[in-house]
PDB file of C-alpha atoms and ligand atoms in Angstrom:
ATOM      1  CA  MET A 181      10.354 -27.145   8.749  1.00  0.00           C
ATOM      2  CA  ASP A 182      10.693 -30.030  11.157  1.00  0.00           C
ATOM      3  CA  TYR A 183      10.511 -28.626  14.629  1.00  0.00           C
ATOM      4  CA  GLN A 184      11.077 -30.586  17.830  1.00  0.00           C
ATOM      5  CA  ASN A 185       9.946 -28.201  20.512  1.00  0.00           C
ATOM      6  CA  ILE A 186       7.091 -26.282  18.901  1.00  0.00           C
ATOM      7  CA  ILE A 187       4.115 -27.076  16.682  1.00  0.00           C
ATOM      8  CA  VAL A 188       3.240 -24.691  13.915  1.00  0.00           C
ATOM      9  CA  GLU A 189      -0.068 -24.639  12.049  1.00  0.00           C
ATOM     10  CA  THR A 190      -1.815 -22.248   9.748  1.00  0.00           C
ATOM     11  CA  HIS A 191      -5.538 -21.663   9.804  1.00  0.00           C
ATOM     12  CA  GLU A 192      -6.591 -19.499   6.871  1.00  0.00           C
ATOM     13  CA  ARG A 193      -4.617 -16.306   7.533  1.00  0.00           C
ATOM     14  CA  VAL A 194      -3.733 -17.061  11.182  1.00  0.00           C
ATOM     15  CA  GLY A 195      -0.408 -18.734  12.138  1.00  0.00           C
ATOM     16  CA  LEU A 196      -0.629 -20.808  15.338  1.00  0.00           C
ATOM     17  CA  VAL A 197       2.596 -21.577  17.278  1.00  0.00           C
ATOM     18  CA  ARG A 198       2.347 -23.965  20.252  1.00  0.00           C
ATOM     19  CA  LEU A 199       5.214 -24.278  22.638  1.00  0.00           C
ATOM     20  CA  ASN A 200       5.600 -28.045  23.101  1.00  0.00           C
ATOM     21  CA  ARG A 201       7.852 -29.326  25.858  1.00  0.00           C
ATOM     22  CA  PRO A 202       5.016 -30.432  28.090  1.00  0.00           C
ATOM     23  CA  LYS A 203       7.165 -32.605  30.444  1.00  0.00           C
ATOM     24  CA  ALA A 204       9.136 -29.540  31.412  1.00  0.00           C
ATOM     25  CA  LEU A 205       6.104 -27.125  31.452  1.00  0.00           C
ATOM     26  CA  ASN A 206       7.438 -25.681  28.252  1.00  0.00           C
ATOM     27  CA  ALA A 207      10.636 -24.479  29.880  1.00  0.00           C
ATOM     28  CA  LEU A 208      12.376 -22.263  27.393  1.00  0.00           C
ATOM     29  CA  ASN A 209      15.803 -23.734  26.234  1.00  0.00           C
ATOM     30  CA  ASP A 210      17.952 -22.445  23.440  1.00  0.00           C
ATOM     31  CA  GLN A 211      16.672 -25.080  20.978  1.00  0.00           C
ATOM     32  CA  LEU A 212      12.974 -24.092  21.625  1.00  0.00           C
ATOM     33  CA  MET A 213      13.747 -20.393  21.279  1.00  0.00           C
ATOM     34  CA  ASP A 214      15.768 -20.885  18.106  1.00  0.00           C
ATOM     35  CA  GLU A 215      12.901 -22.781  16.698  1.00  0.00           C
ATOM     36  CA  LEU A 216      10.432 -20.164  17.861  1.00  0.00           C
ATOM     37  CA  GLY A 217      12.547 -17.502  16.166  1.00  0.00           C
ATOM     38  CA  GLN A 218      12.658 -19.369  12.953  1.00  0.00           C
ATOM     39  CA  ALA A 219       8.927 -20.094  12.900  1.00  0.00           C
ATOM     40  CA  LEU A 220       8.036 -16.544  13.691  1.00  0.00           C
ATOM     41  CA  ALA A 221      10.314 -15.215  11.014  1.00  0.00           C
ATOM     42  CA  THR A 222       8.747 -17.458   8.483  1.00  0.00           C
ATOM     43  CA  LEU A 223       5.160 -16.604   9.356  1.00  0.00           C
ATOM     44  CA  ASP A 224       6.142 -12.873   9.353  1.00  0.00           C
ATOM     45  CA  THR A 225       7.337 -13.069   5.772  1.00  0.00           C
ATOM     46  CA  ASP A 226       4.463 -15.177   4.548  1.00  0.00           C
ATOM     47  CA  ASP A 227       2.007 -13.017   2.606  1.00  0.00           C
ATOM     48  CA  GLY A 228      -0.825 -15.422   3.460  1.00  0.00           C
ATOM     49  CA  ILE A 229      -0.561 -14.749   7.163  1.00  0.00           C
ATOM     50  CA  GLY A 230      -2.100 -11.658   8.830  1.00  0.00           C
ATOM     51  CA  CYS A 231      -1.867 -12.509  12.605  1.00  0.00           C
ATOM     52  CA  ILE A 232      -0.046 -14.985  14.805  1.00  0.00           C
ATOM     53  CA  VAL A 233      -1.156 -16.697  17.958  1.00  0.00           C
ATOM     54  CA  LEU A 234       1.435 -18.001  20.430  1.00  0.00           C
ATOM     55  CA  THR A 235       0.203 -20.539  23.021  1.00  0.00           C
ATOM     56  CA  GLY A 236       1.379 -23.383  25.305  1.00  0.00           C
ATOM     57  CA  ASN A 237      -0.843 -26.123  26.686  1.00  0.00           C
ATOM     58  CA  GLU A 238      -3.538 -26.145  29.471  1.00  0.00           C
ATOM     59  CA  LYS A 239      -0.952 -26.516  32.306  1.00  0.00           C
ATOM     60  CA  ALA A 240       1.675 -24.005  31.181  1.00  0.00           C
ATOM     61  CA  PHE A 241       2.288 -21.298  28.697  1.00  0.00           C
ATOM     62  CA  ALA A 242       5.873 -21.580  29.745  1.00  0.00           C
ATOM     63  CA  ALA A 243       7.396 -21.925  33.279  1.00  0.00           C
ATOM     64  CA  GLY A 244      10.472 -19.885  32.396  1.00  0.00           C
ATOM     65  CA  ALA A 245      13.955 -20.375  31.041  1.00  0.00           C
ATOM     66  CA  ASP A 246      15.187 -23.861  31.383  1.00  0.00           C
ATOM     67  CA  ILE A 247      16.732 -24.022  34.861  1.00  0.00           C
ATOM     68  CA  GLY A 248      18.478 -27.281  34.193  1.00  0.00           C
ATOM     69  CA  ALA A 249      20.132 -26.056  31.081  1.00  0.00           C
ATOM     70  CA  MET A 250      21.413 -22.815  32.716  1.00  0.00           C
ATOM     71  CA  ALA A 251      22.205 -23.910  36.291  1.00  0.00           C
ATOM     72  CA  SER A 252      25.905 -24.385  35.652  1.00  0.00           C
ATOM     73  CA  TYR A 253      26.517 -21.525  33.283  1.00  0.00           C
ATOM     74  CA  THR A 254      29.213 -19.099  34.219  1.00  0.00           C
ATOM     75  CA  PHE A 255      29.117 -15.330  33.659  1.00  0.00           C
ATOM     76  CA  MET A 256      31.361 -15.739  30.575  1.00  0.00           C
ATOM     77  CA  ASP A 257      29.019 -18.331  29.106  1.00  0.00           C
ATOM     78  CA  VAL A 258      26.037 -16.115  29.333  1.00  0.00           C
ATOM     79  CA  TYR A 259      27.824 -12.884  28.578  1.00  0.00           C
ATOM     80  CA  LYS A 260      29.970 -13.914  25.590  1.00  0.00           C
ATOM     81  CA  GLY A 261      27.745 -16.686  24.373  1.00  0.00           C
ATOM     82  CA  GLU A 262      24.478 -14.938  25.031  1.00  0.00           C
ATOM     83  CA  TYR A 263      22.953 -18.244  25.919  1.00  0.00           C
ATOM     84  CA  ILE A 264      19.473 -18.144  27.416  1.00  0.00           C
ATOM     85  CA  THR A 265      18.265 -14.977  25.847  1.00  0.00           C
ATOM     86  CA  ARG A 266      20.227 -15.204  22.630  1.00  0.00           C
ATOM     87  CA  ASN A 267      17.391 -15.425  20.206  1.00  0.00           C
ATOM     88  CA  TRP A 268      14.498 -14.049  22.285  1.00  0.00           C
ATOM     89  CA  GLU A 269      14.338 -10.590  20.706  1.00  0.00           C
ATOM     90  CA  GLN A 270      13.166 -12.256  17.477  1.00  0.00           C
ATOM     91  CA  LEU A 271       9.716 -12.053  18.929  1.00  0.00           C
ATOM     92  CA  ARG A 272      10.049  -8.249  19.095  1.00  0.00           C
ATOM     93  CA  LYS A 273      11.084  -8.011  15.466  1.00  0.00           C
ATOM     94  CA  VAL A 274       7.843  -9.594  14.227  1.00  0.00           C
ATOM     95  CA  ARG A 275       5.904  -6.849  12.438  1.00  0.00           C
ATOM     96  CA  LYS A 276       2.543  -8.590  12.270  1.00  0.00           C
ATOM     97  CA  PRO A 277       0.328  -8.670  15.297  1.00  0.00           C
ATOM     98  CA  VAL A 278       1.067 -11.521  17.767  1.00  0.00           C
ATOM     99  CA  ILE A 279      -1.423 -12.639  20.437  1.00  0.00           C
ATOM    100  CA  ALA A 280      -0.333 -14.694  23.464  1.00  0.00           C
ATOM    101  CA  ALA A 281      -2.894 -17.128  24.607  1.00  0.00           C
ATOM    102  CA  VAL A 282      -1.969 -17.995  28.105  1.00  0.00           C
ATOM    103  CA  ALA A 283      -3.377 -20.888  30.262  1.00  0.00           C
ATOM    104  CA  GLY A 284      -1.594 -22.086  33.375  1.00  0.00           C
ATOM    105  CA  TYR A 285       1.877 -20.872  34.258  1.00  0.00           C
ATOM    106  CA  ALA A 286       3.557 -17.931  32.545  1.00  0.00           C
ATOM    107  CA  LEU A 287       6.514 -17.530  34.790  1.00  0.00           C
ATOM    108  CA  GLY A 288       9.904 -15.907  34.459  1.00  0.00           C
ATOM    109  CA  GLY A 289      10.988 -16.009  30.786  1.00  0.00           C
ATOM    110  CA  GLY A 290       7.361 -17.401  30.074  1.00  0.00           C
ATOM    111  CA  CYS A 291       5.834 -14.218  31.397  1.00  0.00           C
ATOM    112  CA  GLU A 292       8.494 -12.165  29.506  1.00  0.00           C
ATOM    113  CA  VAL A 293       7.684 -13.957  26.209  1.00  0.00           C
ATOM    114  CA  ALA A 294       3.930 -13.277  26.815  1.00  0.00           C
ATOM    115  CA  MET A 295       4.716  -9.644  27.377  1.00  0.00           C
ATOM    116  CA  MET A 296       6.676  -9.438  24.145  1.00  0.00           C
ATOM    117  CA  CYS A 297       3.504 -10.320  22.325  1.00  0.00           C
ATOM    118  CA  ASP A 298       1.094  -7.455  21.315  1.00  0.00           C
ATOM    119  CA  PHE A 299      -1.538  -8.537  23.775  1.00  0.00           C
ATOM    120  CA  ILE A 300      -2.380 -11.381  26.119  1.00  0.00           C
ATOM    121  CA  ILE A 301      -5.624 -13.300  26.252  1.00  0.00           C
ATOM    122  CA  ALA A 302      -5.639 -15.272  29.534  1.00  0.00           C
ATOM    123  CA  ALA A 303      -7.545 -18.442  30.524  1.00  0.00           C
ATOM    124  CA  ASP A 304      -9.119 -18.164  34.044  1.00  0.00           C
ATOM    125  CA  THR A 305      -6.329 -20.660  35.020  1.00  0.00           C
ATOM    126  CA  ALA A 306      -3.466 -18.336  34.065  1.00  0.00           C
ATOM    127  CA  LYS A 307      -0.784 -17.428  36.674  1.00  0.00           C
ATOM    128  CA  PHE A 308       1.837 -14.838  35.875  1.00  0.00           C
ATOM    129  CA  GLY A 309       4.994 -14.181  37.772  1.00  0.00           C
ATOM    130  CA  GLN A 310       8.726 -13.253  37.705  1.00  0.00           C
ATOM    131  CA  PRO A 311       9.932 -15.708  40.366  1.00  0.00           C
ATOM    132  CA  GLU A 312      13.671 -15.559  39.335  1.00  0.00           C
ATOM    133  CA  ILE A 313      14.710 -14.038  42.621  1.00  0.00           C
ATOM    134  CA  LYS A 314      13.705 -17.295  44.350  1.00  0.00           C
ATOM    135  CA  ILE A 315      16.395 -19.176  42.388  1.00  0.00           C
ATOM    136  CA  GLY A 316      19.034 -16.557  42.870  1.00  0.00           C
ATOM    137  CA  THR A 317      18.716 -14.666  39.618  1.00  0.00           C
ATOM    138  CA  MET A 318      16.472 -12.011  38.045  1.00  0.00           C
ATOM    139  CA  PRO A 319      14.472 -11.406  34.967  1.00  0.00           C
ATOM    140  CA  GLY A 320      16.692 -11.283  31.935  1.00  0.00           C
ATOM    141  CA  ALA A 321      14.334 -10.951  28.961  1.00  0.00           C
ATOM    142  CA  GLY A 322      12.578  -7.668  29.679  1.00  0.00           C
ATOM    143  CA  GLY A 323      10.626  -8.483  32.833  1.00  0.00           C
ATOM    144  CA  THR A 324      11.871  -5.567  34.915  1.00  0.00           C
ATOM    145  CA  GLN A 325      11.188  -3.220  32.015  1.00  0.00           C
ATOM    146  CA  ARG A 326       7.862  -4.436  30.488  1.00  0.00           C
ATOM    147  CA  LEU A 327       6.117  -5.399  33.760  1.00  0.00           C
ATOM    148  CA  PRO A 328       6.211  -1.874  35.271  1.00  0.00           C
ATOM    149  CA  ARG A 329       5.040  -0.453  31.964  1.00  0.00           C
ATOM    150  CA  ALA A 330       2.130  -2.891  31.934  1.00  0.00           C
ATOM    151  CA  VAL A 331       1.089  -3.074  35.657  1.00  0.00           C
ATOM    152  CA  SER A 332       2.751  -0.072  37.464  1.00  0.00           C
ATOM    153  CA  LYS A 333       5.925   0.151  39.355  1.00  0.00           C
ATOM    154  CA  ALA A 334       4.337  -1.001  42.615  1.00  0.00           C
ATOM    155  CA  LYS A 335       3.100  -4.236  41.350  1.00  0.00           C
ATOM    156  CA  ALA A 336       6.168  -4.928  39.308  1.00  0.00           C
ATOM    157  CA  MET A 337       8.373  -4.475  42.344  1.00  0.00           C
ATOM    158  CA  ASP A 338       5.989  -6.665  44.389  1.00  0.00           C
ATOM    159  CA  MET A 339       6.055  -9.436  41.692  1.00  0.00           C
ATOM    160  CA  CYS A 340       9.856  -9.315  40.988  1.00  0.00           C
ATOM    161  CA  LEU A 341      10.986  -8.917  44.627  1.00  0.00           C
ATOM    162  CA  THR A 342       8.644 -11.436  46.346  1.00  0.00           C
ATOM    163  CA  GLY A 343       8.447 -13.828  43.376  1.00  0.00           C
ATOM    164  CA  ARG A 344       4.751 -14.280  43.991  1.00  0.00           C
ATOM    165  CA  MET A 345       2.293 -15.245  41.241  1.00  0.00           C
ATOM    166  CA  MET A 346      -0.601 -13.138  39.958  1.00  0.00           C
ATOM    167  CA  ASP A 347      -3.790 -14.913  38.937  1.00  0.00           C
ATOM    168  CA  ALA A 348      -5.783 -14.069  35.832  1.00  0.00           C
ATOM    169  CA  ALA A 349      -8.225 -11.811  37.673  1.00  0.00           C
ATOM    170  CA  GLU A 350      -5.360  -9.704  39.203  1.00  0.00           C
ATOM    171  CA  ALA A 351      -3.578  -9.621  35.949  1.00  0.00           C
ATOM    172  CA  GLU A 352      -6.619  -8.299  34.179  1.00  0.00           C
ATOM    173  CA  ARG A 353      -7.273  -5.668  36.887  1.00  0.00           C
ATOM    174  CA  ALA A 354      -3.690  -4.653  36.612  1.00  0.00           C
ATOM    175  CA  GLY A 355      -3.739  -4.326  32.823  1.00  0.00           C
ATOM    176  CA  LEU A 356      -1.313  -7.086  31.965  1.00  0.00           C
ATOM    177  CA  VAL A 357      -3.987  -9.010  30.014  1.00  0.00           C
ATOM    178  CA  SER A 358      -6.621  -7.713  27.625  1.00  0.00           C
ATOM    179  CA  ARG A 359      -9.322 -10.274  28.578  1.00  0.00           C
ATOM    180  CA  ILE A 360      -9.973 -13.488  30.557  1.00  0.00           C
ATOM    181  CA  VAL A 361     -11.945 -16.349  29.047  1.00  0.00           C
ATOM    182  CA  PRO A 362     -12.769 -19.785  30.423  1.00  0.00           C
ATOM    183  CA  ALA A 363      -9.817 -22.190  30.011  1.00  0.00           C
ATOM    184  CA  GLU A 364     -11.737 -24.554  27.699  1.00  0.00           C
ATOM    185  CA  ARG A 365     -12.424 -21.675  25.286  1.00  0.00           C
ATOM    186  CA  LEU A 366      -8.963 -20.053  25.350  1.00  0.00           C
ATOM    187  CA  LEU A 367      -7.726 -21.251  21.935  1.00  0.00           C
ATOM    188  CA  GLU A 368     -11.068 -20.735  20.252  1.00  0.00           C
ATOM    189  CA  GLU A 369     -11.270 -17.113  21.584  1.00  0.00           C
ATOM    190  CA  ALA A 370      -7.658 -16.319  20.730  1.00  0.00           C
ATOM    191  CA  MET A 371      -8.020 -17.765  17.291  1.00  0.00           C
ATOM    192  CA  ALA A 372     -11.278 -15.782  16.662  1.00  0.00           C
ATOM    193  CA  ALA A 373      -9.567 -12.564  17.669  1.00  0.00           C
ATOM    194  CA  ALA A 374      -6.674 -13.442  15.389  1.00  0.00           C
ATOM    195  CA  LYS A 375      -9.092 -14.222  12.508  1.00  0.00           C
ATOM    196  CA  THR A 376     -10.783 -10.836  13.001  1.00  0.00           C
ATOM    197  CA  ILE A 377      -7.362  -9.088  12.897  1.00  0.00           C
ATOM    198  CA  SER A 378      -6.146 -11.233   9.944  1.00  0.00           C
ATOM    199  CA  GLU A 379      -9.135 -10.063   7.901  1.00  0.00           C
ATOM    200  CA  MET A 380      -8.257  -6.410   8.382  1.00  0.00           C
ATOM    201  CA  SER A 381      -5.803  -4.750   6.035  1.00  0.00           C
ATOM    202  CA  LEU A 382      -2.428  -6.147   6.997  1.00  0.00           C
ATOM    203  CA  PRO A 383      -0.429  -2.957   6.263  1.00  0.00           C
ATOM    204  CA  ILE A 384      -2.860  -0.911   8.408  1.00  0.00           C
ATOM    205  CA  ALA A 385      -2.623  -3.548  11.218  1.00  0.00           C
ATOM    206  CA  MET A 386       1.134  -3.236  10.988  1.00  0.00           C
ATOM    207  CA  MET A 387       0.934   0.517  11.156  1.00  0.00           C
ATOM    208  CA  VAL A 388      -1.302   0.322  14.219  1.00  0.00           C
ATOM    209  CA  LYS A 389       1.165  -2.044  15.928  1.00  0.00           C
ATOM    210  CA  GLU A 390       4.195   0.152  15.135  1.00  0.00           C
ATOM    211  CA  SER A 391       2.321   3.312  16.349  1.00  0.00           C
ATOM    212  CA  ILE A 392       1.220   1.742  19.605  1.00  0.00           C
ATOM    213  CA  ASN A 393       4.707   0.365  20.282  1.00  0.00           C
ATOM    214  CA  ARG A 394       6.085   3.815  19.639  1.00  0.00           C
ATOM    215  CA  ALA A 395       4.164   5.001  22.758  1.00  0.00           C
ATOM    216  CA  TYR A 396       6.803   3.028  24.773  1.00  0.00           C
ATOM    217  CA  GLU A 397       9.805   4.473  23.106  1.00  0.00           C
ATOM    218  CA  SER A 398       9.033   8.227  22.818  1.00  0.00           C
ATOM    219  CA  THR A 399       7.561  11.301  24.318  1.00  0.00           C
ATOM    220  CA  LEU A 400       3.883  12.055  23.860  1.00  0.00           C
ATOM    221  CA  SER A 401       4.492  14.783  21.264  1.00  0.00           C
ATOM    222  CA  ASP A 402       6.992  12.522  19.304  1.00  0.00           C
ATOM    223  CA  GLY A 403       4.496   9.669  19.507  1.00  0.00           C
ATOM    224  CA  VAL A 404       1.604  11.794  18.344  1.00  0.00           C
ATOM    225  CA  GLN A 405       3.728  13.092  15.435  1.00  0.00           C
ATOM    226  CA  PHE A 406       4.719   9.543  14.509  1.00  0.00           C
ATOM    227  CA  GLU A 407       1.070   8.458  14.656  1.00  0.00           C
ATOM    228  CA  ARG A 408      -0.022  11.327  12.422  1.00  0.00           C
ATOM    229  CA  ARG A 409       2.570  10.348   9.752  1.00  0.00           C
ATOM    230  CA  MET A 410       1.370   6.726   9.910  1.00  0.00           C
ATOM    231  CA  PHE A 411      -2.180   7.921   9.560  1.00  0.00           C
ATOM    232  CA  HIS A 412      -1.177   9.982   6.497  1.00  0.00           C
ATOM    233  CA  GLY A 413       0.535   6.884   5.224  1.00  0.00           C
ATOM    234  CA  THR A 414      -2.758   4.890   5.302  1.00  0.00           C
ATOM    235  CA  PHE A 415      -4.004   7.117   2.513  1.00  0.00           C
ATOM    236  CA  GLY A 416      -1.297   5.669   0.259  1.00  0.00           C
ATOM    237  CA  THR A 417      -2.811   2.181   0.560  1.00  0.00           C
ATOM    238  CA  GLN A 418      -5.411   0.583  -1.734  1.00  0.00           C
ATOM    239  CA  ASP A 419      -7.037  -0.770   1.429  1.00  0.00           C
ATOM    240  CA  GLN A 420      -7.925   2.727   2.651  1.00  0.00           C
ATOM    241  CA  LYS A 421      -9.656   3.450  -0.717  1.00  0.00           C
ATOM    242  CA  GLU A 422     -11.487   0.152  -0.509  1.00  0.00           C
ATOM    243  CA  GLY A 423     -12.442   0.463   3.169  1.00  0.00           C
ATOM    244  CA  MET A 424     -13.941   3.907   2.931  1.00  0.00           C
ATOM    245  CA  LYS A 425     -15.628   3.145  -0.471  1.00  0.00           C
ATOM    246  CA  ALA A 426     -17.159  -0.044   1.070  1.00  0.00           C
ATOM    247  CA  PHE A 427     -18.472   1.982   3.969  1.00  0.00           C
ATOM    248  CA  LEU A 428     -20.074   4.465   1.719  1.00  0.00           C
ATOM    249  CA  GLU A 429     -21.632   1.734  -0.466  1.00  0.00           C
ATOM    250  CA  LYS A 430     -22.812  -0.056   2.639  1.00  0.00           C
ATOM    251  CA  ARG A 431     -21.013  -3.312   1.972  1.00  0.00           C
ATOM    252  CA  PRO A 432     -18.198  -5.254   3.695  1.00  0.00           C
ATOM    253  CA  PRO A 433     -14.685  -4.181   2.492  1.00  0.00           C
ATOM    254  CA  LYS A 434     -12.537  -6.612   0.469  1.00  0.00           C
ATOM    255  CA  PHE A 435      -9.017  -5.771   1.527  1.00  0.00           C
ATOM    256  CA  ASN A 436      -6.222  -6.946  -0.642  1.00  0.00           C
ATOM    257  CA  HIS A 437      -3.513  -6.088   1.935  1.00  0.00           C
ATOM    258  CA  GLN A 438      -1.846  -3.541  -0.312  1.00  0.00           C
TER     259      GLN A 438
HETATM  260  N1  CAA B 601      13.175 -25.055  33.794  1.00  0.00           N
HETATM  261  C1  CAA B 601      13.243 -26.439  33.742  1.00  0.00           C
HETATM  262  N2  CAA B 601      12.389 -27.345  34.108  1.00  0.00           N
HETATM  263  C2  CAA B 601      11.273 -26.879  34.619  1.00  0.00           C
HETATM  264  C3  CAA B 601      10.948 -25.479  34.797  1.00  0.00           C
HETATM  265  C4  CAA B 601      11.998 -24.610  34.424  1.00  0.00           C
HETATM  266  N3  CAA B 601      11.812 -23.309  34.453  1.00  0.00           N
HETATM  267  N4  CAA B 601       9.764 -25.433  35.393  1.00  0.00           N
HETATM  268  C5  CAA B 601       9.267 -26.601  35.614  1.00  0.00           C
HETATM  269  N5  CAA B 601      10.162 -27.577  35.145  1.00  0.00           N
HETATM  270  C6  CAA B 601      10.095 -29.013  35.130  1.00  0.00           C
HETATM  271  C7  CAA B 601      10.310 -29.606  36.517  1.00  0.00           C
HETATM  272  O1  CAA B 601      11.668 -29.732  36.799  1.00  0.00           O
HETATM  273  C8  CAA B 601       9.569 -30.903  36.510  1.00  0.00           C
HETATM  274  O2  CAA B 601      10.418 -31.797  35.732  1.00  0.00           O
HETATM  275  P1  CAA B 601      10.501 -33.343  36.255  1.00  0.00           P
HETATM  276  O3  CAA B 601       9.100 -33.951  36.167  1.00  0.00           O
HETATM  277  O4  CAA B 601      11.445 -33.978  35.307  1.00  0.00           O
HETATM  278  O5  CAA B 601      10.988 -33.271  37.659  1.00  0.00           O
HETATM  279  C9  CAA B 601       8.404 -30.618  35.529  1.00  0.00           C
HETATM  280  O6  CAA B 601       8.717 -29.333  34.772  1.00  0.00           O
HETATM  281  C10 CAA B 601       7.100 -30.272  36.293  1.00  0.00           C
HETATM  282  O7  CAA B 601       7.376 -29.290  37.266  1.00  0.00           O
HETATM  283  P2  CAA B 601       7.048 -29.482  38.791  1.00  0.00           P
HETATM  284  O8  CAA B 601       7.063 -30.884  39.246  1.00  0.00           O
HETATM  285  O9  CAA B 601       7.846 -28.392  39.566  1.00  0.00           O
HETATM  286  O10 CAA B 601       5.474 -28.979  38.738  1.00  0.00           O
HETATM  287  P3  CAA B 601       4.526 -28.321  39.861  1.00  0.00           P
HETATM  288  O11 CAA B 601       3.172 -28.302  39.360  1.00  0.00           O
HETATM  289  O12 CAA B 601       4.843 -28.915  41.192  1.00  0.00           O
HETATM  290  O13 CAA B 601       5.197 -26.831  39.943  1.00  0.00           O
HETATM  291  C11 CAA B 601       5.891 -24.620  39.018  1.00  0.00           C
HETATM  292  C12 CAA B 601       4.983 -25.902  38.907  1.00  0.00           C
HETATM  293  C13 CAA B 601       5.422 -23.797  40.241  1.00  0.00           C
HETATM  294  C14 CAA B 601       5.729 -23.834  37.812  1.00  0.00           C
HETATM  295  C15 CAA B 601       7.339 -25.109  39.277  1.00  0.00           C
HETATM  296  O14 CAA B 601       7.698 -25.997  38.282  1.00  0.00           O
HETATM  297  C16 CAA B 601       8.299 -23.986  39.199  1.00  0.00           C
HETATM  298  O15 CAA B 601       8.449 -23.189  40.228  1.00  0.00           O
HETATM  299  N6  CAA B 601       9.083 -23.828  38.095  1.00  0.00           N
HETATM  300  C17 CAA B 601      10.152 -22.898  37.926  1.00  0.00           C
HETATM  301  C18 CAA B 601       9.581 -21.477  37.742  1.00  0.00           C
HETATM  302  C19 CAA B 601      10.758 -20.530  37.659  1.00  0.00           C
HETATM  303  O16 CAA B 601      11.550 -20.300  38.575  1.00  0.00           O
HETATM  304  N7  CAA B 601      10.870 -19.827  36.456  1.00  0.00           N
HETATM  305  C20 CAA B 601      11.946 -18.835  36.156  1.00  0.00           C
HETATM  306  C21 CAA B 601      13.076 -19.433  35.527  1.00  0.00           C
HETATM  307  S1  CAA B 601      14.459 -18.346  35.368  1.00  0.00           S
HETATM  308  C22 CAA B 601      14.084 -17.432  34.000  1.00  0.00           C
HETATM  309  O17 CAA B 601      13.073 -17.479  33.390  1.00  0.00           O
HETATM  310  C23 CAA B 601      15.150 -16.384  33.604  1.00  0.00           C
HETATM  311  C24 CAA B 601      14.739 -15.329  32.600  1.00  0.00           C
HETATM  312  O18 CAA B 601      14.098 -14.338  32.938  1.00  0.00           O
HETATM  313  C25 CAA B 601      15.184 -15.435  31.204  1.00  0.00           C
END
């Protein structure tokens, strides 16, 4: 596929997607998000891929939805046409693990896209924010919903109402990111984490992802019941037989992702 706004590579069982509109700090327009949706759907159905890394460049993961593209939209444009966030939910539909590797700005829609990933690894240069209020709008791709779940109501209110940015250290303290690494090692660390995941059993990794995501959508007792059924389901896989046999034989497992 010939993409204009993203770069897609595969490294063994890891798919790497780079947002690539550097002159606009990777501002997210419809073309970019359509391409991202297509690329993710392709990687998700590729049996040779076990994990996906989504990244930007050293200055920006993404500085938000493209303000130039949406400045003159009317209510009817965005409501009927679903411009701006039309294809964004594609990221949520990906069943394989997706890691966001964030350096520089992850603002507005950029922060929302990072939060749609399964976890965020941040460079020490990362800056997160939902500054939409400063340009007369508000988060429109899950920011007011995922941020409070990730960092508490108090911090989410602070971020969305003042529009201030959170640096990497604050983001880690607040639980928005799983780890911080030096900027020059960001991609290396994210790819290493993705490689580790991609070498696990893919169906089990998918069940883990589905179970953790269920924690957001259900009560504790429903979630625990869901997890138990998923756990039972692991015993229907060849990889569970191989993983436990390998442990008992004191050798590394050879998962076949079945
Ligand atoms: N949309 C379109 N273009 C953008 C952009 C955006 N969100 N963010 C940056 N750019 C462009 C700038 O217009 C500029 O282009 P030119 O060189 O052609 O003028 C280029 O990227 C570089 O930006 P700056 O010169 O502003 O760079 P800076 O280092 O001085 O500032 C910044 C960086 C603080 C991130 C600043 O660019 C900024 O505040 N950007 C906007 C952030 C924002 O408001 N994001 C939310 C958008 S709304 C949204 O995302 C809605 C939603 O929830 C779905």
